Coordinates of C-alpha atoms in Angstrom, one line a residue:
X1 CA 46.6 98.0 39.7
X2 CA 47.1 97.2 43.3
X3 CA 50.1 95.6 44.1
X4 CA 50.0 95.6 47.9
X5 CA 50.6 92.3 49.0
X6 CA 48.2 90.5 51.5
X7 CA 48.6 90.7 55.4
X8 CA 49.4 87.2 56.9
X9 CA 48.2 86.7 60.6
X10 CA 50.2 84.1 62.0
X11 CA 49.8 85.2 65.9
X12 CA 46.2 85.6 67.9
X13 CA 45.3 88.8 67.6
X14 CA 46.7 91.2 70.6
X15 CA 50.2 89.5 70.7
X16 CA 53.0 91.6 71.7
X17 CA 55.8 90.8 69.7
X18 CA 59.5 92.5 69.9
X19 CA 61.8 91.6 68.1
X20 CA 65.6 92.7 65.9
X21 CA 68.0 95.3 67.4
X22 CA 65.6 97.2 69.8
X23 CA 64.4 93.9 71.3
X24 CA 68.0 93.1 72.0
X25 CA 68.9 96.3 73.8
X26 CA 65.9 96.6 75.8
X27 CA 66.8 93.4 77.1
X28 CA 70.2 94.6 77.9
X29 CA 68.9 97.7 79.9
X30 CA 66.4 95.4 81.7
X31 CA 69.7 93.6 82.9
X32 CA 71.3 96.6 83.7
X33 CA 68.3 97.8 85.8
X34 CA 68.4 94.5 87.8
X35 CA 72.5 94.8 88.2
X36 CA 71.8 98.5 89.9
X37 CA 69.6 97.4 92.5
X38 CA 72.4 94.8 94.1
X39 CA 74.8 96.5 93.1
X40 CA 75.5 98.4 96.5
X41 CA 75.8 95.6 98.2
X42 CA 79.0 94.2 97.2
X43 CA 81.8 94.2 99.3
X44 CA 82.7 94.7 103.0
X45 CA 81.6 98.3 102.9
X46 CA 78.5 97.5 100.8
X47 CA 74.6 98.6 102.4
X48 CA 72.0 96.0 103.0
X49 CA 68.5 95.8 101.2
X50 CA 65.4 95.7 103.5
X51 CA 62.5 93.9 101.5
X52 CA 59.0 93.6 102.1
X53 CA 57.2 91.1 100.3
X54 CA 53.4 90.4 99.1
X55 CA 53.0 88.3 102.5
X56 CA 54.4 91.7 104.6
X57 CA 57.2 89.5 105.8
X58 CA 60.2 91.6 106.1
X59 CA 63.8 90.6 104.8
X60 CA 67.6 92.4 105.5
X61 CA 69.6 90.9 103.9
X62 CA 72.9 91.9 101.3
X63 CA 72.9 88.4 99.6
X64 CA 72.7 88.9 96.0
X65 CA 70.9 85.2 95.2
X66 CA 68.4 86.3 97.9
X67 CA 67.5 89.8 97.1
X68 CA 66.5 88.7 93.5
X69 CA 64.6 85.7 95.0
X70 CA 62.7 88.1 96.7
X71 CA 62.3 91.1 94.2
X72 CA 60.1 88.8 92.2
X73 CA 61.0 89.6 89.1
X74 CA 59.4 89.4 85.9
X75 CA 61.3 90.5 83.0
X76 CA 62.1 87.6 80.7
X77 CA 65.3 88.5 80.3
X78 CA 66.3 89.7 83.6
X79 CA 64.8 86.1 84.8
X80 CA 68.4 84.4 83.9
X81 CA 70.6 86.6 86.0
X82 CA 68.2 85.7 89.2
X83 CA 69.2 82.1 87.6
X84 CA 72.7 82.3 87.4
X85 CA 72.5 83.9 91.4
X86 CA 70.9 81.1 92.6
X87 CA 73.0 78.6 90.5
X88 CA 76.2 80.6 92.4
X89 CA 74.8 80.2 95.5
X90 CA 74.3 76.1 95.2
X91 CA 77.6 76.0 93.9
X92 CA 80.0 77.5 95.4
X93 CA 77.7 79.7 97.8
X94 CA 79.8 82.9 97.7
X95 CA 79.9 85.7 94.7
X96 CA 76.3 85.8 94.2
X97 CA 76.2 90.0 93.4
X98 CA 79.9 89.4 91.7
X99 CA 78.1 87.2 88.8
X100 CA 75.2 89.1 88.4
X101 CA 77.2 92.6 88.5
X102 CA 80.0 91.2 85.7
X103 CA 76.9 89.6 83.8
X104 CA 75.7 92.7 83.5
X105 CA 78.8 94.8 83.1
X106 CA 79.4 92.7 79.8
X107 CA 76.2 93.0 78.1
X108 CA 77.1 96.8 78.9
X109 CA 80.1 97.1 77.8
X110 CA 79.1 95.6 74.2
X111 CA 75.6 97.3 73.9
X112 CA 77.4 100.0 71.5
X113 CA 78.8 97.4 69.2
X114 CA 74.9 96.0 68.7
X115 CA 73.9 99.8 68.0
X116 CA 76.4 100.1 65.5
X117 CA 75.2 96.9 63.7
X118 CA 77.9 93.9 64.5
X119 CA 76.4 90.8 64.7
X120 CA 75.7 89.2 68.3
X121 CA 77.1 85.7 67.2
X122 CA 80.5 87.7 66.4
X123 CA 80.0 88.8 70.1
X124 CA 79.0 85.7 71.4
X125 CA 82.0 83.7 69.9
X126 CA 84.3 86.5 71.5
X127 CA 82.8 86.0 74.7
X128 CA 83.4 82.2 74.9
X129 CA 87.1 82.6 73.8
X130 CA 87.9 85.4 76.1
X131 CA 85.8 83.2 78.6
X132 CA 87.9 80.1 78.2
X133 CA 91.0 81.6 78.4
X134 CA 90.1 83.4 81.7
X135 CA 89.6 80.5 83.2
X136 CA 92.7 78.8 82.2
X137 CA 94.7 81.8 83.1
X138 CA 92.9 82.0 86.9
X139 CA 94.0 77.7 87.0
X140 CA 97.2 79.1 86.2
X141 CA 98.2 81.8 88.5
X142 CA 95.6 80.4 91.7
X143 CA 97.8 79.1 94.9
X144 CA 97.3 75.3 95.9
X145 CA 97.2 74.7 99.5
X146 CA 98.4 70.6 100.1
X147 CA 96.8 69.2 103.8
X148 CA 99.9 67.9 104.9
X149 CA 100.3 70.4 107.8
X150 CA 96.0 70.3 109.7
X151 CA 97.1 73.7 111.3
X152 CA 98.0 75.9 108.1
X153 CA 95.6 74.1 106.0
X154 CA 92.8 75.2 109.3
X155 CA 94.4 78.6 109.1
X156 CA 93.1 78.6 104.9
X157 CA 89.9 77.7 105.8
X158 CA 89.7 80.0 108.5
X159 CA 91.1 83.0 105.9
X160 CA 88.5 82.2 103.3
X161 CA 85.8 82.0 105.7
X162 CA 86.4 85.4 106.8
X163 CA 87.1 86.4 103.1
X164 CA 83.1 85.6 102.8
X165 CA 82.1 86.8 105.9
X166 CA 83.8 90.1 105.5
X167 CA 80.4 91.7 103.5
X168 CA 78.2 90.3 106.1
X169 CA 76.3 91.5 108.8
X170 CA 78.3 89.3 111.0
X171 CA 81.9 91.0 110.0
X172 CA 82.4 92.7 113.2
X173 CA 82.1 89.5 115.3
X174 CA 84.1 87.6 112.0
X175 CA 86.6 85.6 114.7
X176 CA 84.0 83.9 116.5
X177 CA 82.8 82.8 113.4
X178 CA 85.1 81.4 111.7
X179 CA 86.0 79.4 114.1
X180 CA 82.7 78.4 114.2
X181 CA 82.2 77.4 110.7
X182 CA 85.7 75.9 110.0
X183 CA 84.7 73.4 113.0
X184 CA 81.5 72.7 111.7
X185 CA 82.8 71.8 108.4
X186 CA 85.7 69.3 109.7
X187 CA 83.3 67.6 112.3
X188 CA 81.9 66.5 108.7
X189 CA 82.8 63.2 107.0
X190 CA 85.4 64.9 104.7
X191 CA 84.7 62.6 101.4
X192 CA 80.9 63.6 101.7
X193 CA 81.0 66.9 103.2
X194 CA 77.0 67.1 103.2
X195 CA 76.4 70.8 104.5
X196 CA 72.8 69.2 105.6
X197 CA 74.3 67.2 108.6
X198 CA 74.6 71.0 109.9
X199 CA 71.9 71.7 111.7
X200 CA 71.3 75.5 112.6
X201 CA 68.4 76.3 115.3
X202 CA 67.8 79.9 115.7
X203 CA 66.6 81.3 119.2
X204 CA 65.8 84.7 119.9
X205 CA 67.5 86.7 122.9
X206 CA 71.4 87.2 123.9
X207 CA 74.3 88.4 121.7
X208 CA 76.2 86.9 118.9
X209 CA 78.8 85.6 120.8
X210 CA 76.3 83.7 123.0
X211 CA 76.0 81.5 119.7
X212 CA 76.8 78.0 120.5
X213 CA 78.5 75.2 118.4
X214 CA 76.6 71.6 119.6
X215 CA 79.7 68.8 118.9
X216 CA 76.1 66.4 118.0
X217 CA 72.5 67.0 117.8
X218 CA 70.2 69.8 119.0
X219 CA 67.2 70.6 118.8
X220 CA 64.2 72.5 120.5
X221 CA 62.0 70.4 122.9
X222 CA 59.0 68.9 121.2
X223 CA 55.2 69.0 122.7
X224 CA 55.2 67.1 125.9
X225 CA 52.2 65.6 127.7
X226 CA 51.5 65.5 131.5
X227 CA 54.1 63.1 133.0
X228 CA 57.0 64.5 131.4
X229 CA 58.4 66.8 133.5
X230 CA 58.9 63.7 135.8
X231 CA 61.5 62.4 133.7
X232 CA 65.2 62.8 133.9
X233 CA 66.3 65.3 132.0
X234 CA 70.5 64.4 131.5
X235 CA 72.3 61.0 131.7
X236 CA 75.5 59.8 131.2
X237 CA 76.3 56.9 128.3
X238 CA 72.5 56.2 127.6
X239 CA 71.5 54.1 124.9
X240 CA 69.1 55.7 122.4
X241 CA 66.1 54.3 120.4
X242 CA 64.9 55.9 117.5
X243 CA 61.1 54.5 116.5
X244 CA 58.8 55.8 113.7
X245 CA 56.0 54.6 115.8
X246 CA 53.0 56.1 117.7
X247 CA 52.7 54.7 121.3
X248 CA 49.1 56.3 122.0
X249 CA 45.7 55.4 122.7
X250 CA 43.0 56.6 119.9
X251 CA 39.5 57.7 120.8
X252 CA 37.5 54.9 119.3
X253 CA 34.8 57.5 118.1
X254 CA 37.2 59.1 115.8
X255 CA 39.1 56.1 114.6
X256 CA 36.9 52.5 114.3
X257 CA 33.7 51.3 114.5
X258 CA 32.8 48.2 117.2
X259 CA 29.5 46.7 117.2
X260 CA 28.7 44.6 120.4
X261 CA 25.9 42.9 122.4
X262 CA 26.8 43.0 125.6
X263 CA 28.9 45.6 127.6
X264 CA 31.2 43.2 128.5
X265 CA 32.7 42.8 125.0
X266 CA 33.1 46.8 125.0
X267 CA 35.4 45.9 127.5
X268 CA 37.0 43.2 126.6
X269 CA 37.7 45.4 123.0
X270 CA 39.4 48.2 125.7
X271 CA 41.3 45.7 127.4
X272 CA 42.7 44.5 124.2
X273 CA 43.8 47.9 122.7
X274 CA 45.7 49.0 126.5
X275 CA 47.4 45.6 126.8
X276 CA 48.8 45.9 123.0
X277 CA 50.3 49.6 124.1
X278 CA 51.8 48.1 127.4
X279 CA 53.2 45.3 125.3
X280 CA 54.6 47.4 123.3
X281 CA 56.1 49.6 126.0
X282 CA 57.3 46.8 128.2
X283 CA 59.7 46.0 124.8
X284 CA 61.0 49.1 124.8
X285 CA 61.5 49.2 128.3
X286 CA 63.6 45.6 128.1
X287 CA 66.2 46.9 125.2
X288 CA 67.9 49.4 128.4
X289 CA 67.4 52.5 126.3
X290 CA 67.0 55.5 128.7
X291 CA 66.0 58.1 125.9
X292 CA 63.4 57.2 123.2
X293 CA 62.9 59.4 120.1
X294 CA 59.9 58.8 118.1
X295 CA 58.3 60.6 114.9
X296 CA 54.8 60.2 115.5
X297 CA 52.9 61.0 118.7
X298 CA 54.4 60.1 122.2
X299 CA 51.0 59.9 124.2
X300 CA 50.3 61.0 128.2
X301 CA 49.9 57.1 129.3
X302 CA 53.4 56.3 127.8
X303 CA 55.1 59.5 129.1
X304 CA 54.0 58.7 132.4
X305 CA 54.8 55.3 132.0
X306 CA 58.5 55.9 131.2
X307 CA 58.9 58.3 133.7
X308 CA 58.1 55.7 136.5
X309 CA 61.0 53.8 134.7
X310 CA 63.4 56.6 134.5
X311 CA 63.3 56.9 130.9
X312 CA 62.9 60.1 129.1
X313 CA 61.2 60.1 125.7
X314 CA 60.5 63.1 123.1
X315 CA 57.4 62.3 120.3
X316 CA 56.6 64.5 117.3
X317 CA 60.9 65.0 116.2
X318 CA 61.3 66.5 113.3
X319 CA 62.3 64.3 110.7
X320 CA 65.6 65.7 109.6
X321 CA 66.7 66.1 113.3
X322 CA 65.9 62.6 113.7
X323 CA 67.6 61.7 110.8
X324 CA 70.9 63.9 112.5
X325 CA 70.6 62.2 115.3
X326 CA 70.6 58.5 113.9
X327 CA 73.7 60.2 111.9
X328 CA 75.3 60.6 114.9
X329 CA 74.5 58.8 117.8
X330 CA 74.3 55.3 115.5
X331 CA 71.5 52.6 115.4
X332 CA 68.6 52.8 113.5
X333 CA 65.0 54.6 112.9
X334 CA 62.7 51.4 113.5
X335 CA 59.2 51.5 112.5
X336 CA 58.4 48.3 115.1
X337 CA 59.1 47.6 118.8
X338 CA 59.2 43.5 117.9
X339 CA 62.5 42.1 117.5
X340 CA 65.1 44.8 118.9
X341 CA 68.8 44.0 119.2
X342 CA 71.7 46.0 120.9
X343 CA 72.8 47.1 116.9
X344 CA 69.4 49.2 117.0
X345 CA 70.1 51.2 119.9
X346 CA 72.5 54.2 119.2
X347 CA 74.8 55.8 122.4
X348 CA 76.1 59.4 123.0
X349 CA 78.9 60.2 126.0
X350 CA 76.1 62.8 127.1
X351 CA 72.2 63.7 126.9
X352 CA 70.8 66.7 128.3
X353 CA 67.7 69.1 128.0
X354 CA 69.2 72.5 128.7
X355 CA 67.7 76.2 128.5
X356 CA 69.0 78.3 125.7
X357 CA 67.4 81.9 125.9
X358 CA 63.6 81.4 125.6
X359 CA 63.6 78.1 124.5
X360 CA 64.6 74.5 125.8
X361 CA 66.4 72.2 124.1
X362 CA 67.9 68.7 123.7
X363 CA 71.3 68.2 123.1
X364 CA 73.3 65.2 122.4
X365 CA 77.2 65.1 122.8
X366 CA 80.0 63.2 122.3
X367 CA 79.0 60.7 119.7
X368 CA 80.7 58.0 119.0
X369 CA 79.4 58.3 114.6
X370 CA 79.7 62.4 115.2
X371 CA 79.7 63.3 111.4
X372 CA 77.0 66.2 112.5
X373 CA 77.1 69.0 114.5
X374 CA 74.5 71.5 115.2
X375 CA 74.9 75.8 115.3
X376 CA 72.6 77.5 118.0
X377 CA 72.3 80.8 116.8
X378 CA 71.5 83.9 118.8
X379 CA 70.8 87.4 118.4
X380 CA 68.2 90.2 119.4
X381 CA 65.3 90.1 116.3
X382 CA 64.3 87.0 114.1
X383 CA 65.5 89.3 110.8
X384 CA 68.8 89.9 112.3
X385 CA 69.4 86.1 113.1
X386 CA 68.0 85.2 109.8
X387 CA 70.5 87.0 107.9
X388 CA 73.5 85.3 110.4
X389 CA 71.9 82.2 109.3
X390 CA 72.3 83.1 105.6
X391 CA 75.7 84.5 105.8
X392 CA 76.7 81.4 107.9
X393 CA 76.1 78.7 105.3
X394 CA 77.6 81.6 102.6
X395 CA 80.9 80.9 104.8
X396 CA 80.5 76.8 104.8
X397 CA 80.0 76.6 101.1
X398 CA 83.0 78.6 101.4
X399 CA 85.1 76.6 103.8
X400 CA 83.5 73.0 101.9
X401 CA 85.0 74.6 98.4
X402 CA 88.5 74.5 99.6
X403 CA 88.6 71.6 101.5
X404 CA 87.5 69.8 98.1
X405 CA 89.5 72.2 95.6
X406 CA 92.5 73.1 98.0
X407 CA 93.3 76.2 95.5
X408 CA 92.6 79.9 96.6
X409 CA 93.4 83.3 94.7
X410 CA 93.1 86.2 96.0
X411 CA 90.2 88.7 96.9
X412 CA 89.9 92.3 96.6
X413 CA 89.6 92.5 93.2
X414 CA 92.9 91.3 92.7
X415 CA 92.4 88.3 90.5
X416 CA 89.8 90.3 88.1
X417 CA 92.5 92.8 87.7
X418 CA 95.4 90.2 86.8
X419 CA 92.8 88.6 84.3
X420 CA 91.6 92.0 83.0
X421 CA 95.7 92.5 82.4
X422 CA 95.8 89.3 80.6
X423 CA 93.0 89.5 78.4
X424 CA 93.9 93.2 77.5
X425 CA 97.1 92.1 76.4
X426 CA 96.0 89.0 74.4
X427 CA 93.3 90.5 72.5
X428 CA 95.8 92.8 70.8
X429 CA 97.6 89.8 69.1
X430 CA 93.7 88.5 67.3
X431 CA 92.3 90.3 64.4
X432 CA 89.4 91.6 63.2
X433 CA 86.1 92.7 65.5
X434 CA 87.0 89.5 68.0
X435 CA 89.8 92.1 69.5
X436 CA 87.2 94.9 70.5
X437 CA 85.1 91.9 72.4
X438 CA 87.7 90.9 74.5
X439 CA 88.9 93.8 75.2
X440 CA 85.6 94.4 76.0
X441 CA 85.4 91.5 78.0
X442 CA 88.8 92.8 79.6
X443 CA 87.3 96.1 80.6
X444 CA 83.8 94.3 82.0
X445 CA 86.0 92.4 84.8
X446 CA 86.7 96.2 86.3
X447 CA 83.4 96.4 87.4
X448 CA 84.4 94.1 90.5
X449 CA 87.4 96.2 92.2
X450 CA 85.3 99.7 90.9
X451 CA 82.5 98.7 92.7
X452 CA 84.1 97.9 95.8
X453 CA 85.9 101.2 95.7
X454 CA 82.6 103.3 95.1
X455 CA 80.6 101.4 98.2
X456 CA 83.5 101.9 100.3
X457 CA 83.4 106.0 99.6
X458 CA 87.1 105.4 97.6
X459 CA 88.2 107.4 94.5
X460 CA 87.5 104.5 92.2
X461 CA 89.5 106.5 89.2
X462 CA 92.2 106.8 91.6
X463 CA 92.5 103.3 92.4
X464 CA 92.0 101.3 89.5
X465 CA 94.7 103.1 87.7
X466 CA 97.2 102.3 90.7
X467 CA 95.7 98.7 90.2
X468 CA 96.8 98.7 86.5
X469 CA 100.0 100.7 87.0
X470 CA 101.2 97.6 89.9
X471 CA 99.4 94.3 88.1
X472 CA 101.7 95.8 84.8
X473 CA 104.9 94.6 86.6
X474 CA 105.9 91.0 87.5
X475 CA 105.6 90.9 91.5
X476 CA 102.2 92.4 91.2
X477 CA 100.0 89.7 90.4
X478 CA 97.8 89.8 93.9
X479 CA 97.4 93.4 94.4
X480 CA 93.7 94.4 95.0
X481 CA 91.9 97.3 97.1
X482 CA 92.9 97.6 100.8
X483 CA 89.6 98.2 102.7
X484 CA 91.5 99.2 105.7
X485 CA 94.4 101.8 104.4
X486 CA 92.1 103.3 101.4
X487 CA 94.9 101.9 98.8
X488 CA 95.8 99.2 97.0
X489 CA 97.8 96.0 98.7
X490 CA 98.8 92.6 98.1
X491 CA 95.6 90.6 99.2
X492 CA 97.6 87.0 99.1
X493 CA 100.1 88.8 102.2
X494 CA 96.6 90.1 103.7
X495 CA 94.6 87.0 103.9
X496 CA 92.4 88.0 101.4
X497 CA 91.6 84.8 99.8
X498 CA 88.9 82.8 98.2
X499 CA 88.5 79.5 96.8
X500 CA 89.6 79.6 92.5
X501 CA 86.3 78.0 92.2
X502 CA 84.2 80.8 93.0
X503 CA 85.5 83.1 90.2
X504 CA 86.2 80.4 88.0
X505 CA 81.9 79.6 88.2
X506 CA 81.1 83.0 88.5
X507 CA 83.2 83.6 84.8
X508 CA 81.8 80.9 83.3
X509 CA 78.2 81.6 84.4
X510 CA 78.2 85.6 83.4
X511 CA 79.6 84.4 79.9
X512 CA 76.6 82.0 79.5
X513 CA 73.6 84.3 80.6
X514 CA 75.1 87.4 79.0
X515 CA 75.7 85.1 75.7
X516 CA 71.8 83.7 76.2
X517 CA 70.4 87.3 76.6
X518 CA 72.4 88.1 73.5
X519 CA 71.2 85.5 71.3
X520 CA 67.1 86.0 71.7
X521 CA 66.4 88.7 68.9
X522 CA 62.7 88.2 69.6
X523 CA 60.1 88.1 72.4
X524 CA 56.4 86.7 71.3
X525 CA 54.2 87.3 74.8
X526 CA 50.5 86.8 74.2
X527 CA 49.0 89.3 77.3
X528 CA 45.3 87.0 77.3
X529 CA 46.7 84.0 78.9
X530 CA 49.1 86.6 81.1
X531 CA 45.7 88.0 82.6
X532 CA 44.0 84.8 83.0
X533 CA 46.7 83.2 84.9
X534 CA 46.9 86.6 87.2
X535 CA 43.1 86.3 87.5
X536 CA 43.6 82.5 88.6
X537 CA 46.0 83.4 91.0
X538 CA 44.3 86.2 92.5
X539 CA 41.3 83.9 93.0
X540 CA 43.1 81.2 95.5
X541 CA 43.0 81.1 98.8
X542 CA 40.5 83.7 99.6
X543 CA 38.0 81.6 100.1
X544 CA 36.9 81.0 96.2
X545 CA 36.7 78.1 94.0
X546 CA 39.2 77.0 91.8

């Protein structure tokens, strides 16, 4: 008698499942192999990443949330460590590779325990402990910073912007910007602090240093018509009006349709349209504003018209540097010319249109509502300035963080250490398997100050145990690696700092990926609807139907 039981297909036939143990660790060597690729790029003495994408548009860059943007990958599992990079780099905007390399390290670190059969919820509930109580320890030890005295508190910001800038491609200029970006943040409206009122206009051409800091708006001159170089081009005190309106003429073959008897309504239909325009600019003309900013199209006849009048106008803005200009100058965007008031207008101290390298731009200063500012960036090629751009608004997350937190730690690997002390210590007083994950957990926060000893060329071994051997007495809570004397030294004395924030979200958001990858046990992937949606994406755009 036969007593094989029946097969029951549940899935379509060609489904890949995985699932149990071996699901588990594959996914934890998928992380791994995503955590190796970034993971030279930590540090001040870490090596940038030059990507090429599908479109051949070429990146450098050492940005952790930005290389795994780019690398396009597609692992399931090694999807939610490009998540938690980018969810770092909205946050805080610093410690993108940190969280992805300690995400990592921890999966690592506990990948014999799931080969020798202990339960990932055991390891998951470990995590979350050891989790919690790293965070309340790093509340516990971090150093408050009160803004009672503007010129130490500037000196913090200034510290922790060079702290983020230090593993840039900027560090060797790091002075000039700082400055740069602890200004930029402070000319902010500090209860807001809206890093999108900082505008930042790249220009090709110059050094660095030639970088300029706008105390208002910039930005590059927009498509002129015949008339305008007739205009002024700087005035002192002018009144601004900002319009979402289009002041030109229409050819009527493109935009109506007039049917007439006589030639003589033709013209009278003409006559109509050009008085309405030079109604409309005589109104603008009567409100005494001597630079007019519009959205939509600034045609020749009202260029040339302004001009006469010594008014200079700019059509086609941009609508956030519109919007940045509103912010500061004051006034309002109107979307009609009937029925303006003084209220409506906006005034600067300056307006001018001035060359910057290649490019020419408008700039207006001394506003009266300044809560914007604008960064003119320079530097030989459009990759180079593109990554000065990146590491930039790294350093204003940065400098943003601690004006709203006002609590630092130090860098350098120091506050991992102290944690990695703490944790080491505390998981000897709990019982049973949850001691061997927090000490595992303990052991995973290494990673940081290893790391930046191997991409600095520095005896890691060496190190670390030096780093143990001082954070195990009293007065050695803040010593990390020295980049400069090869050894360890007290970060806090050096001026190695960064915000508590940015290792208190990068703890908390390792411990949630690496406990997410843990608990899938299975992957169901069905490959037919994979290579129809490939063979739907390879068919757009080249000229085929949907």
């Amino acid at each position: 008698m036969n007593n094989m039981q029946p097969q029951i297909i549940i899935l379509k036939d060609g489904t890949d499942t995985s699932q149990g143990k071996g699901q588990l660790l594959s996914n934890i060597n998928a992380t791994a192999a995503i955590a190796d690729s970034i993971r030279t790029t930590l540090g001040p003495r870490g090596m940038d990443k030059l990507i090429v994408d599908s479109n051949n548009n070429v990146t450098i860059s050492n940005d952790g949330a930005t290389i795994l943007k780019l690398m396009d990958i597609v692992h399931p599992a090694g999807k939610a460590l490009v998540d938690i990079s980018r969810a770092q780099d909205a946050e805080v905007g610093d410690g993108t590779t940190s969280v992805t390399l300690f995400a990592a390290e921890l999966l690592k670190e506990i990948k014999q325990f799931i080969e020798e059969g202990v339960s990932p919820q055991i390891i998951i509930k470990g995590f979350r402990r050891a989790s919690v109580l790293a965070i309340n320890k790093l509340k516990e030890i971090s150093v408050s910073v009160e803004r009672s005295n503007e010129k130490e508190f500037r000196s913090l910001l200034e510290n922790c912007a060079a702290t983020a800038m230090s593993s840039k491609l900027i560090h060797g200029q790091k002075e000039f910007f700082t400055k740069l970006c602890v200004d930029a943040v402070l000319h902010l409206d500090q209860e807001e602090l809206n890093e999108n009122l900082i505008g930042m206009k790249k220009v090709s051409g110059g050094a660095m240093q030639d970088s300029l800091f706008v105390n208002g708006v910039a930005f590059k001159k927009t498509f002129a018509y015949a008339g305008f170089e007739q205009q002024p081009k700087s005035f002192k005190n002018p009144k601004i009006l900002s319009l979402n309106v289009e002041l030109e003429l229409k050819a009527e073959k493109d935009n109506a349709e007039v049917r007439v008897k006589e030639v003589s309504e033709y013209q009278a239909i003409v006559d109509a349209e050009w008085s309405i325009i030079y109604e409309k600019l005589e109104k603008i003309v009567q409100t005494g504003a001597q630079v007019v900013l519009s959205k939509l199209p600034i045609g020749d006849l009202a260029t040339q018209y302004f001009a006469d009048r010594g008014i200079f106008c700019a059509g086609r803005v941009q609508g956030d540097d519109l919007q940045r200009t509103v912010k500061a100058v004051g006034g309002s965007i109107q979307t009609s010319v009937n029925d303006l008031h003084p209220e409506h207008l906006g005034a600067c101290e300056s307006f001018e249109e001035r060359q910057i390298g290649g490019e020419r731009f408008n700039l207006f200063e001394g506003c009266p509502q300044a809560k914007t500012c604008t960064l003119v960036l320079r530097g030989g090629a459009e990759q180079f300035i593109s990554e000065v751009e990146r590491s930039l608004h790294d350093a204003i997350m940065i400098v943003r963080r601690c004006i709203k937190n006002k609590s630092i730690v130090a860098g350098g690997g120091a506050a991992e250490m102290e944690i990695s002390k703490y944790l080491r210590n505390y998981s000897r007083t709990v019982e049973g398997k949850q001691q061997m994950v927090i000490s595992a957990f303990a052991k995973a926060l290494e990673i940081i100050p290893r790391q930046l000893c191997d991409n600095a060329g520095f005896d890691a071994t060496d190190l670390l145990n030096q780093l143990r051997q001082k954070h195990s007495q009293n007065d050695g809570t803040w010593y990390g690696i020295d980049m400069n004397s090869e050894s360890v030294a007290n970060n806090l004395d050096l001026f190695v700092w960064e915000p508590t924030l940015v290792k208190v979200n990068m703890i908390s958001s390792a411990t949630e990926a690496a406990c997410l990858i843990l608990s899938v046990d299975e992957t169901v992937k069905n490959p037919q609807a994979q290579q129809a949606d490939a063979a739907a994406m390879r068919g757009r755009g080249r000229g085929r139907g949907r």
